[in-house]
Short mmCIF file of C-alpha atoms in Angstrom, two decimals:
data_model
loop_
_atom_site.label_atom_id
_atom_site.label_comp_id
_atom_site.label_asym_id
_atom_site.label_seq_id
_atom_site.Cartn_x
_atom_site.Cartn_y
_atom_site.Cartn_z
CA UNK A 419 -190.58 49.27 -110.08
CA UNK A 420 -188.30 49.83 -107.11
CA UNK A 421 -188.73 47.15 -104.51
CA UNK A 422 -189.38 48.01 -100.85
CA UNK A 423 -186.16 46.44 -99.58
CA UNK A 424 -184.20 48.53 -102.09
CA UNK A 425 -185.75 51.69 -100.71
CA UNK A 426 -184.97 50.68 -97.13
CA UNK A 427 -181.38 49.84 -98.10
CA UNK A 428 -180.90 53.27 -99.67
CA UNK A 429 -182.36 54.98 -96.62
CA UNK A 430 -180.16 53.02 -94.24
CA UNK A 431 -177.07 53.77 -96.34
CA UNK A 432 -177.88 57.48 -96.36
CA UNK A 433 -178.42 57.40 -92.61
CA UNK A 434 -175.07 55.77 -91.96
CA UNK A 435 -173.13 58.11 -94.25
CA UNK A 436 -174.88 61.35 -93.26
CA UNK A 437 -175.33 60.74 -89.53
CA UNK A 438 -173.63 63.46 -87.50
CA UNK A 439 -174.23 65.54 -84.39
CA UNK A 440 -174.71 69.22 -85.10
CA UNK A 441 -173.84 72.03 -82.74
CA UNK A 442 -170.82 72.69 -80.52
CA UNK A 443 -169.71 70.13 -77.96
CA UNK A 444 -169.73 71.44 -74.40
CA UNK A 445 -166.43 72.50 -72.89
CA UNK A 446 -166.20 73.83 -69.35
CA UNK A 447 -164.80 77.39 -69.30
CA UNK A 448 -161.69 78.23 -67.33
CA UNK A 449 -162.59 79.61 -63.88
CA UNK A 450 -159.90 82.35 -64.06
CA UNK A 451 -159.48 82.21 -60.28
CA UNK A 452 -156.61 84.11 -58.61
CA UNK A 453 -153.73 82.26 -57.00
CA UNK A 454 -154.83 83.26 -53.50
CA UNK A 455 -157.51 85.17 -51.64
CA UNK A 456 -157.00 88.85 -50.92
CA UNK A 457 -157.47 88.21 -47.23
CA UNK A 458 -154.80 85.98 -45.78
CA UNK A 459 -156.18 82.46 -45.46
CA UNK A 460 -154.39 79.97 -43.23
CA UNK A 461 -153.85 76.49 -44.63
CA UNK A 462 -154.54 75.07 -41.17
CA UNK A 463 -157.94 74.50 -39.67
CA UNK A 464 -160.86 72.11 -39.85
CA UNK A 465 -161.67 70.53 -43.22
CA UNK A 466 -165.37 70.81 -43.98
CA UNK A 467 -167.37 67.63 -44.48
CA UNK A 468 -170.89 67.24 -45.87
CA UNK A 469 -172.38 67.39 -42.35
CA UNK A 470 -169.96 70.16 -41.46
CA UNK A 471 -171.71 71.28 -38.25
CA UNK A 472 -170.67 68.07 -36.47
CA UNK A 473 -167.13 69.43 -36.14
CA UNK A 474 -168.37 71.88 -33.48
CA UNK A 475 -169.59 69.14 -31.13
CA UNK A 476 -172.82 70.91 -30.15
CA UNK A 477 -175.62 68.39 -29.59
CA UNK A 478 -178.29 71.11 -29.60
CA UNK A 479 -177.08 72.41 -32.98
CA UNK A 480 -176.94 68.85 -34.34
CA UNK A 481 -180.58 68.32 -33.37
CA UNK A 482 -181.65 71.57 -35.02
CA UNK A 483 -179.84 70.68 -38.24
CA UNK A 484 -181.44 67.24 -38.34
CA UNK A 485 -184.88 68.78 -37.79
CA UNK A 486 -184.30 71.34 -40.55
CA UNK A 487 -183.14 68.72 -43.07
CA UNK A 488 -186.21 66.62 -42.36
CA UNK A 489 -188.90 69.30 -42.28
CA UNK A 490 -187.68 72.08 -44.58
CA UNK A 491 -190.19 73.03 -47.32
CA UNK A 492 -187.27 74.46 -49.30
CA UNK A 493 -185.57 71.08 -49.57
CA UNK A 494 -188.89 69.38 -50.33
CA UNK A 495 -189.44 71.79 -53.23
CA UNK A 496 -185.89 71.16 -54.48
CA UNK A 497 -186.51 67.39 -54.38
CA UNK A 498 -189.70 67.88 -56.42
CA UNK A 499 -187.73 69.85 -59.02
CA UNK A 500 -185.32 66.93 -59.31
CA UNK A 501 -188.22 64.55 -59.89
CA UNK A 502 -189.63 66.83 -62.58
CA UNK A 503 -186.26 67.13 -64.33
CA UNK A 504 -185.82 63.35 -64.17
CA UNK A 505 -189.23 62.90 -65.82
CA UNK A 506 -188.29 65.30 -68.62
CA UNK A 507 -185.03 63.43 -69.14
CA UNK A 508 -186.89 60.12 -69.33
CA UNK A 509 -189.25 61.56 -71.95
CA UNK A 510 -186.36 62.74 -74.13
CA UNK A 511 -184.67 59.35 -73.88
CA UNK A 512 -187.87 57.75 -75.18
CA UNK A 513 -187.51 59.77 -78.41
CA UNK A 514 -184.37 57.77 -79.26
CA UNK A 515 -186.37 54.54 -79.51
CA UNK A 516 -189.02 53.41 -81.99
CA UNK A 517 -192.64 53.99 -81.06
CA UNK A 518 -195.04 51.05 -81.35
CA UNK A 519 -198.83 51.36 -81.12
CA UNK A 520 -201.47 48.64 -81.21
CA UNK A 521 -205.15 49.18 -81.93
CA UNK A 522 -208.35 47.25 -82.59
CA UNK A 523 -211.63 48.30 -84.15
CA UNK A 524 -215.13 46.92 -84.65
CA UNK A 525 -218.20 48.50 -86.19
CA UNK A 526 -221.06 48.41 -88.66
CA UNK A 527 -221.13 50.09 -92.07
CA UNK A 528 -223.82 51.07 -94.59
CA UNK A 529 -223.33 53.47 -97.48
CA UNK A 530 -225.99 55.93 -98.62
CA UNK A 531 -228.02 55.30 -101.73
CA UNK A 532 -228.63 59.05 -102.16
CA UNK A 533 -225.12 60.42 -101.91
CA UNK A 534 -223.52 61.98 -104.98
CA UNK A 535 -220.60 59.58 -104.65
CA UNK A 536 -222.77 56.45 -104.63
CA UNK A 537 -221.94 54.22 -107.62
CA UNK A 538 -224.82 53.44 -110.02
CA UNK A 539 -225.20 50.30 -112.16
CA UNK A 540 -228.01 49.96 -114.69
CA UNK A 541 -229.80 52.84 -113.12
CA UNK A 542 -229.72 51.43 -109.63
CA UNK A 543 -227.66 52.76 -106.73
CA UNK A 544 -225.18 50.28 -105.33
CA UNK A 545 -225.00 50.34 -101.55
CA UNK A 546 -222.87 48.40 -99.12
CA UNK A 547 -223.88 47.17 -95.71
CA UNK A 548 -222.05 44.94 -93.25
CA UNK A 549 -219.67 44.73 -90.31
CA UNK A 550 -215.98 45.49 -90.14
CA UNK A 551 -213.31 44.24 -87.71
CA UNK A 552 -209.68 45.28 -87.55
CA UNK A 553 -206.48 44.62 -85.62
CA UNK A 554 -203.40 46.69 -86.41
CA UNK A 555 -199.93 47.51 -85.07
CA UNK A 556 -197.94 50.55 -86.19
CA UNK A 557 -194.32 51.57 -85.67
CA UNK A 558 -192.55 54.89 -86.16
CA UNK A 559 -188.91 55.82 -85.74
CA UNK A 560 -187.10 59.06 -86.54
CA UNK A 561 -183.57 58.58 -87.87
CA UNK A 562 -181.48 60.93 -85.78
CA UNK A 563 -179.26 61.93 -88.70
CA UNK A 564 -178.23 65.30 -87.29
CA UNK A 565 -178.16 64.50 -83.59
CA UNK A 566 -181.28 66.49 -82.67
CA UNK A 567 -182.65 63.78 -80.40
CA UNK A 568 -179.19 63.20 -78.94
CA UNK A 569 -178.82 66.90 -78.14
CA UNK A 570 -182.28 66.93 -76.56
CA UNK A 571 -181.27 64.10 -74.24
CA UNK A 572 -177.97 65.86 -73.51
CA UNK A 573 -179.77 69.09 -72.61
CA UNK A 574 -182.27 67.25 -70.42
CA UNK A 575 -179.46 65.42 -68.61
CA UNK A 576 -177.71 68.74 -67.95
CA UNK A 577 -180.95 70.21 -66.62
CA UNK A 578 -181.33 67.20 -64.33
CA UNK A 579 -177.80 67.79 -63.07
CA UNK A 580 -178.62 71.47 -62.52
CA UNK A 581 -181.72 70.56 -60.48
CA UNK A 582 -179.71 68.14 -58.36
CA UNK A 583 -177.05 70.77 -57.75
CA UNK A 584 -179.76 73.31 -56.92
CA UNK A 585 -180.93 70.96 -54.16
CA UNK A 586 -177.36 70.65 -52.89
CA UNK A 587 -176.99 74.44 -52.83
CA UNK A 588 -180.29 74.73 -50.97
CA UNK A 589 -179.00 72.24 -48.39
CA UNK A 590 -175.84 74.28 -47.85
CA UNK A 591 -177.82 77.52 -47.49
CA UNK A 592 -180.31 75.95 -45.08
CA UNK A 593 -177.75 74.36 -42.77
CA UNK A 594 -175.59 77.50 -42.60
CA UNK A 595 -178.63 79.69 -41.95
CA UNK A 596 -179.70 77.40 -39.08
CA UNK A 597 -176.22 77.48 -37.57
CA UNK A 598 -175.90 81.26 -37.95
CA UNK A 599 -179.25 81.84 -36.24
CA UNK A 600 -178.43 79.38 -33.46
CA UNK A 601 -175.06 81.00 -32.77
CA UNK A 602 -176.71 84.41 -32.78
CA UNK A 603 -179.13 83.16 -30.13
CA UNK A 604 -176.25 81.81 -28.04
CA UNK A 605 -174.43 85.14 -28.34
CA UNK A 606 -177.58 86.99 -27.24
CA UNK A 607 -177.78 84.73 -24.18
CA UNK A 608 -174.19 85.67 -23.29
CA UNK A 609 -174.95 89.33 -23.93
CA UNK A 610 -178.03 89.09 -21.71
CA UNK A 611 -175.94 87.80 -18.80
CA UNK A 612 -173.33 90.56 -19.25
CA UNK A 613 -176.03 93.17 -19.67
CA UNK A 614 -177.79 92.05 -16.49
CA UNK A 615 -174.52 92.38 -14.55
CA UNK A 616 -174.04 95.84 -16.03
CA UNK A 617 -177.57 96.82 -15.10
CA UNK A 618 -177.13 95.55 -11.53
CA UNK A 619 -173.93 97.59 -11.22
CA UNK A 620 -175.75 100.70 -12.47
CA UNK A 621 -178.53 100.11 -9.92
CA UNK A 622 -176.02 99.89 -7.07
CA UNK A 623 -174.29 103.02 -8.34
CA UNK A 624 -177.60 104.84 -8.38
CA UNK A 625 -178.36 103.76 -4.80
CA UNK A 626 -174.98 105.09 -3.66
CA UNK A 627 -175.47 108.31 -5.64
CA UNK A 628 -178.93 108.78 -4.13
CA UNK A 629 -177.57 108.27 -0.60
CA UNK A 630 -174.77 110.76 -1.22
CA UNK A 631 -177.21 113.26 -2.71
CA UNK A 632 -179.57 112.94 0.24
CA UNK A 633 -176.63 113.54 2.56
CA UNK A 634 -175.63 116.64 0.59
CA UNK A 635 -172.34 115.05 -0.52
CA UNK A 636 -173.03 115.21 -4.29
CA UNK A 637 -174.80 117.42 -6.79
CA UNK A 638 -178.00 116.96 -8.77
CA UNK A 639 -175.88 116.68 -11.90
CA UNK A 640 -174.02 113.64 -10.49
CA UNK A 641 -177.27 111.98 -9.44
CA UNK A 642 -178.98 112.50 -12.81
CA UNK A 643 -175.95 111.25 -14.71
CA UNK A 644 -176.06 107.96 -12.78
CA UNK A 645 -179.84 107.82 -13.18
CA UNK A 646 -179.47 108.21 -16.97
CA UNK A 647 -176.92 105.40 -17.09
CA UNK A 648 -179.30 103.14 -15.17
CA UNK A 649 -182.17 104.05 -17.50
CA UNK A 650 -180.00 103.24 -20.54
CA UNK A 651 -179.14 99.84 -19.05
CA UNK A 652 -182.83 99.20 -18.29
CA UNK A 653 -183.68 100.02 -21.91
CA UNK A 654 -181.08 97.55 -23.21
CA UNK A 655 -182.35 94.83 -20.85
CA UNK A 656 -185.95 95.48 -21.88
CA UNK A 657 -185.05 95.28 -25.60
CA UNK A 658 -183.17 92.00 -25.36
CA UNK A 659 -186.24 89.68 -25.20
CA UNK A 660 -187.46 91.19 -28.48
CA UNK A 661 -184.15 90.45 -30.18
CA UNK A 662 -184.08 86.93 -28.78
CA UNK A 663 -187.68 86.28 -29.88
CA UNK A 664 -186.91 87.31 -33.45
CA UNK A 665 -183.97 84.91 -33.62
CA UNK A 666 -186.03 82.08 -32.10
CA UNK A 667 -188.77 82.72 -34.66
CA UNK A 668 -186.16 82.49 -37.41
CA UNK A 669 -184.80 79.19 -36.07
CA UNK A 670 -188.33 77.79 -35.79
CA UNK A 671 -189.12 78.72 -39.39
CA UNK A 672 -185.88 77.20 -40.66
CA UNK A 673 -186.50 73.96 -38.79
CA UNK A 674 -190.14 73.67 -39.82
CA UNK A 675 -191.79 74.02 -36.42
CA UNK A 676 -193.81 76.53 -34.43
CA UNK A 677 -191.85 79.01 -32.36
CA UNK A 678 -193.89 78.08 -29.28
CA UNK A 679 -192.61 74.48 -29.54
CA UNK A 680 -188.95 75.46 -29.78
CA UNK A 681 -186.99 75.06 -26.56
CA UNK A 682 -183.31 75.99 -26.41
CA UNK A 683 -180.85 76.11 -23.55
CA UNK A 684 -177.74 78.27 -23.31
CA UNK A 685 -175.14 75.65 -22.44
CA UNK A 686 -172.46 77.88 -21.00
CA UNK A 687 -170.63 80.79 -22.58
CA UNK A 688 -170.22 80.64 -26.34
CA UNK A 689 -166.56 79.85 -27.02
CA UNK A 690 -164.45 81.17 -29.85
CA UNK A 691 -165.12 79.39 -33.15
CA UNK A 692 -162.50 76.99 -34.49
CA UNK A 693 -160.51 77.88 -37.60
CA UNK A 694 -161.86 76.66 -40.95
CA UNK A 695 -159.49 75.81 -43.77
CA UNK A 696 -160.33 78.03 -46.73
CA UNK A 697 -158.12 76.32 -49.31
CA UNK A 698 -157.33 77.90 -52.68
CA UNK A 699 -159.65 79.92 -54.93
CA UNK A 700 -159.21 77.35 -57.70
CA UNK A 701 -160.84 74.76 -55.42
CA UNK A 702 -164.15 76.62 -55.31
CA UNK A 703 -165.45 74.86 -58.43
CA UNK A 704 -165.12 71.57 -56.58
CA UNK A 705 -166.56 72.96 -53.35
CA UNK A 706 -169.58 75.05 -54.29
CA UNK A 707 -172.68 73.39 -55.79
CA UNK A 708 -174.02 76.67 -57.15
CA UNK A 709 -170.95 77.05 -59.36
CA UNK A 710 -171.36 73.49 -60.62
CA UNK A 711 -175.05 74.24 -61.22
CA UNK A 712 -174.11 77.26 -63.31
CA UNK A 713 -171.87 75.05 -65.46
CA UNK A 714 -174.67 72.50 -65.87
CA UNK A 715 -176.97 75.27 -67.11
CA UNK A 716 -174.27 76.33 -69.57
CA UNK A 717 -174.03 72.71 -70.75
CA UNK A 718 -177.80 72.58 -71.32
CA UNK A 719 -177.73 75.86 -73.26
CA UNK A 720 -174.87 74.59 -75.45
CA UNK A 721 -176.86 71.47 -76.37
CA UNK A 722 -179.80 73.65 -77.38
CA UNK A 723 -177.64 75.19 -80.13
CA UNK A 724 -177.33 71.76 -81.79
CA UNK A 725 -181.11 71.29 -81.58
CA UNK A 726 -181.66 74.68 -83.26
CA UNK A 727 -179.14 73.87 -86.02
CA UNK A 728 -180.80 70.50 -86.74
CA UNK A 729 -184.03 72.33 -87.61
CA UNK A 730 -182.39 73.51 -90.88
CA UNK A 731 -181.91 69.94 -92.12
CA UNK A 732 -184.38 67.33 -93.37
CA UNK A 733 -185.84 64.76 -91.04
CA UNK A 734 -186.40 61.16 -92.10
CA UNK A 735 -188.85 58.86 -90.39
CA UNK A 736 -189.48 55.17 -90.90
CA UNK A 737 -193.13 54.30 -90.48
CA UNK A 738 -194.98 51.06 -90.93
CA UNK A 739 -198.09 49.19 -89.97
CA UNK A 740 -199.23 45.58 -90.02
CA UNK A 741 -202.57 44.06 -89.17
CA UNK A 742 -205.78 42.41 -90.21
CA UNK A 743 -209.12 43.69 -91.48
CA UNK A 744 -212.22 41.57 -92.21
CA UNK A 745 -215.99 41.76 -92.32
CA UNK A 746 -216.13 38.48 -90.43
CA UNK A 747 -214.68 38.27 -86.94
CA UNK A 748 -214.04 34.57 -87.34
CA UNK A 749 -211.74 35.10 -90.33
CA UNK A 750 -209.99 38.18 -88.95
CA UNK A 751 -206.71 36.42 -88.13
CA UNK A 752 -206.12 34.84 -91.54
CA UNK A 753 -203.75 35.31 -94.44
CA UNK A 754 -206.31 36.87 -96.82
CA UNK A 755 -207.18 39.50 -94.18
CA UNK A 756 -203.61 40.71 -93.78
CA UNK A 757 -202.61 44.26 -94.56
CA UNK A 758 -199.36 46.20 -94.14
CA UNK A 759 -197.77 49.48 -95.07
CA UNK A 760 -194.10 50.38 -94.61
CA UNK A 761 -191.79 53.03 -95.96
CA UNK A 762 -189.76 56.11 -95.18
CA UNK A 763 -190.95 59.72 -95.13
CA UNK A 764 -188.82 62.84 -95.44
CA UNK A 765 -189.54 66.42 -94.40
CA UNK A 766 -187.39 69.33 -95.57
CA UNK A 767 -187.97 72.89 -94.32
CA UNK A 768 -188.14 75.29 -97.29
CA UNK A 769 -189.78 78.41 -95.88
CA UNK A 770 -190.54 79.11 -92.25
CA UNK A 771 -190.43 82.91 -92.14
CA UNK A 772 -187.06 83.09 -90.37
CA UNK A 773 -188.21 81.08 -87.37
CA UNK A 774 -185.26 78.66 -87.45
CA UNK A 775 -182.74 81.48 -87.77
CA UNK A 776 -184.32 83.30 -84.85
CA UNK A 777 -184.31 80.12 -82.73
CA UNK A 778 -180.63 79.53 -83.51
CA UNK A 779 -179.74 83.13 -82.65
CA UNK A 780 -181.68 82.81 -79.40
CA UNK A 781 -179.92 79.57 -78.49
CA UNK A 782 -176.50 81.13 -79.08
CA UNK A 783 -177.48 84.16 -77.02
CA UNK A 784 -178.55 81.83 -74.21
CA UNK A 785 -175.06 80.29 -74.24
CA UNK A 786 -173.50 83.75 -73.95
CA UNK A 787 -175.89 84.61 -71.11
CA UNK A 788 -175.13 81.37 -69.26
CA UNK A 789 -171.39 81.89 -69.65
CA UNK A 790 -171.65 85.46 -68.33
CA UNK A 791 -173.79 84.16 -65.46
CA UNK A 792 -171.09 81.65 -64.54
CA UNK A 793 -168.39 84.33 -64.64
CA UNK A 794 -170.47 86.57 -62.41
CA UNK A 795 -171.23 83.79 -59.97
CA UNK A 796 -167.56 82.88 -59.79
CA UNK A 797 -166.63 86.47 -58.96
CA UNK A 798 -169.37 86.58 -56.33
CA UNK A 799 -168.10 83.35 -54.79
CA UNK A 800 -164.57 84.74 -54.55
CA UNK A 801 -165.91 87.91 -52.97
CA UNK A 802 -167.97 85.99 -50.41
CA UNK A 803 -164.93 84.01 -49.25
CA UNK A 804 -162.78 87.15 -49.08
CA UNK A 805 -165.52 89.00 -47.17
CA UNK A 806 -165.84 86.18 -44.62
CA UNK A 807 -162.06 85.95 -44.14
CA UNK A 808 -161.76 89.72 -43.76
CA UNK A 809 -164.64 89.70 -41.27
CA UNK A 810 -163.00 86.96 -39.20
CA UNK A 811 -159.62 88.69 -39.20
CA UNK A 812 -161.10 92.07 -38.35
CA UNK A 813 -163.20 90.65 -35.52
CA UNK A 814 -160.21 88.74 -34.17
CA UNK A 815 -158.13 91.94 -34.03
CA UNK A 816 -160.97 93.78 -32.29
CA UNK A 817 -161.38 90.87 -29.89
CA UNK A 818 -157.71 91.04 -28.99
CA UNK A 819 -157.98 94.76 -28.24
CA UNK A 820 -161.12 94.25 -26.15
CA UNK A 821 -159.42 91.48 -24.18
CA UNK A 822 -156.58 93.86 -23.36
CA UNK A 823 -159.16 96.45 -22.32
CA UNK A 824 -160.87 93.89 -20.09
CA UNK A 825 -157.59 92.86 -18.48
CA UNK A 826 -156.58 96.46 -17.70
CA UNK A 827 -160.02 97.54 -16.50
CA UNK A 828 -160.35 94.42 -14.33
CA UNK A 829 -157.03 95.28 -12.73
CA UNK A 830 -158.23 98.83 -12.11
CA UNK A 831 -161.43 97.43 -10.54
CA UNK A 832 -159.39 95.20 -8.24
CA UNK A 833 -157.38 98.24 -7.10
CA UNK A 834 -160.57 100.24 -6.50
CA UNK A 835 -162.07 97.44 -4.38
CA UNK A 836 -158.85 97.12 -2.37
CA UNK A 837 -158.85 100.84 -1.66
CA UNK A 838 -162.55 100.70 -0.75
CA UNK A 839 -161.87 97.88 1.72
CA UNK A 840 -159.22 100.13 3.31
CA UNK A 841 -161.64 103.06 3.45
CA UNK A 842 -159.61 105.16 1.01
CA UNK A 843 -162.45 105.59 -1.54
CA UNK A 844 -166.25 105.42 -1.57
CA UNK A 845 -168.32 102.63 -3.07
CA UNK A 846 -169.27 104.98 -5.87
CA UNK A 847 -165.64 104.85 -7.00
CA UNK A 848 -165.92 101.05 -7.13
CA UNK A 849 -169.06 101.16 -9.28
CA UNK A 850 -167.36 103.66 -11.54
CA UNK A 851 -164.45 101.25 -11.94
CA UNK A 852 -166.93 98.45 -12.77
CA UNK A 853 -168.34 100.36 -15.74
CA UNK A 854 -165.55 99.58 -18.24
CA UNK A 855 -165.05 95.85 -17.58
CA UNK A 856 -168.79 95.16 -17.55
CA UNK A 857 -169.31 97.10 -20.79
CA UNK A 858 -166.33 95.27 -22.28
CA UNK A 859 -167.82 91.89 -21.33
CA UNK A 860 -170.95 92.81 -23.26
CA UNK A 861 -168.87 93.94 -26.22
CA UNK A 862 -166.93 90.66 -26.12
CA UNK A 863 -170.18 88.67 -26.17
CA UNK A 864 -171.27 90.60 -29.24
CA UNK A 865 -167.87 90.07 -30.86
CA UNK A 866 -168.01 86.32 -30.28
CA UNK A 867 -171.44 86.29 -31.92
CA UNK A 868 -170.03 88.26 -34.86
CA UNK A 869 -167.13 85.78 -35.18
CA UNK A 870 -169.53 82.84 -35.24
CA UNK A 871 -171.68 84.64 -37.83
CA UNK A 872 -168.57 85.17 -39.97
CA UNK A 873 -167.72 81.48 -39.52
CA UNK A 874 -171.16 80.53 -40.85
CA UNK A 875 -170.62 82.97 -43.71
CA UNK A 876 -167.27 81.33 -44.51
CA UNK A 877 -168.76 77.83 -44.40
CA UNK A 878 -171.49 78.91 -46.81
CA UNK A 879 -168.99 80.67 -49.09
CA UNK A 880 -166.87 77.50 -49.23
CA UNK A 881 -169.81 75.33 -50.20
CA UNK A 882 -170.58 73.77 -46.82
CA UNK A 883 -168.47 70.66 -47.36
CA UNK A 884 -170.22 69.73 -50.62
CA UNK A 885 -168.29 67.56 -53.05
CA UNK A 886 -169.17 66.46 -56.62
CA UNK A 887 -169.74 62.92 -55.36
CA UNK A 888 -172.59 64.24 -53.18
CA UNK A 889 -174.63 65.06 -56.29
CA UNK A 890 -175.46 61.41 -56.90
CA UNK A 891 -176.40 61.02 -53.25
CA UNK A 892 -178.75 64.00 -53.42
CA UNK A 893 -180.33 62.71 -56.63
CA UNK A 894 -180.93 59.23 -55.20
CA UNK A 895 -182.38 60.70 -52.01
CA UNK A 896 -185.03 62.48 -54.08
CA UNK A 897 -186.20 59.25 -55.78
#
């Protein structure tokens, strides 16, 4: 008869010699990034930090960002996803350890004298009646011969990393959206001031045109042309509150407050945005949390292949129990009442209708899908940076041309006013000369808003100052 310790020795020897980890080990794919961006990116400029908006020195923006980070439902949901992923990871880690259960029982027992299984002696049914008490502990442990449990923990860890990086990406998106909306509101305030000056100029021009028409010095066509220009300016002025309200509503939603409670002040004219250092395309993997998240998802999918492969191999479990059982509670904890059971069990899949093959094929397909997803996200990231740089460069060139237009038209206006002071021209000529510089001021306000919007787009495309070290900070903040 084979002794129990001999069996356990054979099982342990088999475990040590056969133990391996099935499936491919994760390797990060090459990003295949170009040497430089298509749009020329200067190496100079501000280096983004985690709280990147502080570089602009706008106290009102700083307050909005702080409010958004504190009250955003999006970030709260991302933090909850981290907690859920951490719980799943903890559960998979528990599978690596033995499981111990303890139980107790107490009850009465009487067997039937009429059952077909009742023993009979000398023509009389033998029945049993009494009480039973028990105390028992059991232990179970799966020998991870093929690394299935290890791969499960590896996949869960990668999913936890992906959830943490998802929260970091949500933070970047939120803060850039708040800044973009705030700068749009500031640009609308500047446009409102320029538009009001333009409207006032049109009103004066109409008054002059009306006076000249009443005096018979101009035609109906001239009067109606000036009237139409005034009506167009009135329409633009009337439409501006609607545009401003929509932006304020957006800011309120992003910062988690009611629009009626949001109070903003236009602190002077919106200046030109500072330059932001774009760096090299190869740096995007270290700058964008969504790219790192895509790699974490690829890592999780790769670990799932090992789990699917382990299903083809036998599983060995060590199980055992020890306890006491007695009809007398007083003698329960005694040597005669002891009982135990210990030994290994093995399970080998022989026929499962192709389920394991299908699961393995699905796991491999998931790896291919995750890899393709990373490639696509990398291309999208490169495009977003190039788009933002092209937008900034194009707006800067347009701004330069508009500034030249403003300088020339302002000079022409100064000449017209000088000639009016000398009585050489009418005031209508002055208002005509005002048309171009005032319209250009409005266009410049819109251009500055577009430049700030492109700056927010560039910050978002560059990852908003995120760094791999911030992942641990985000994870701990969600605890």
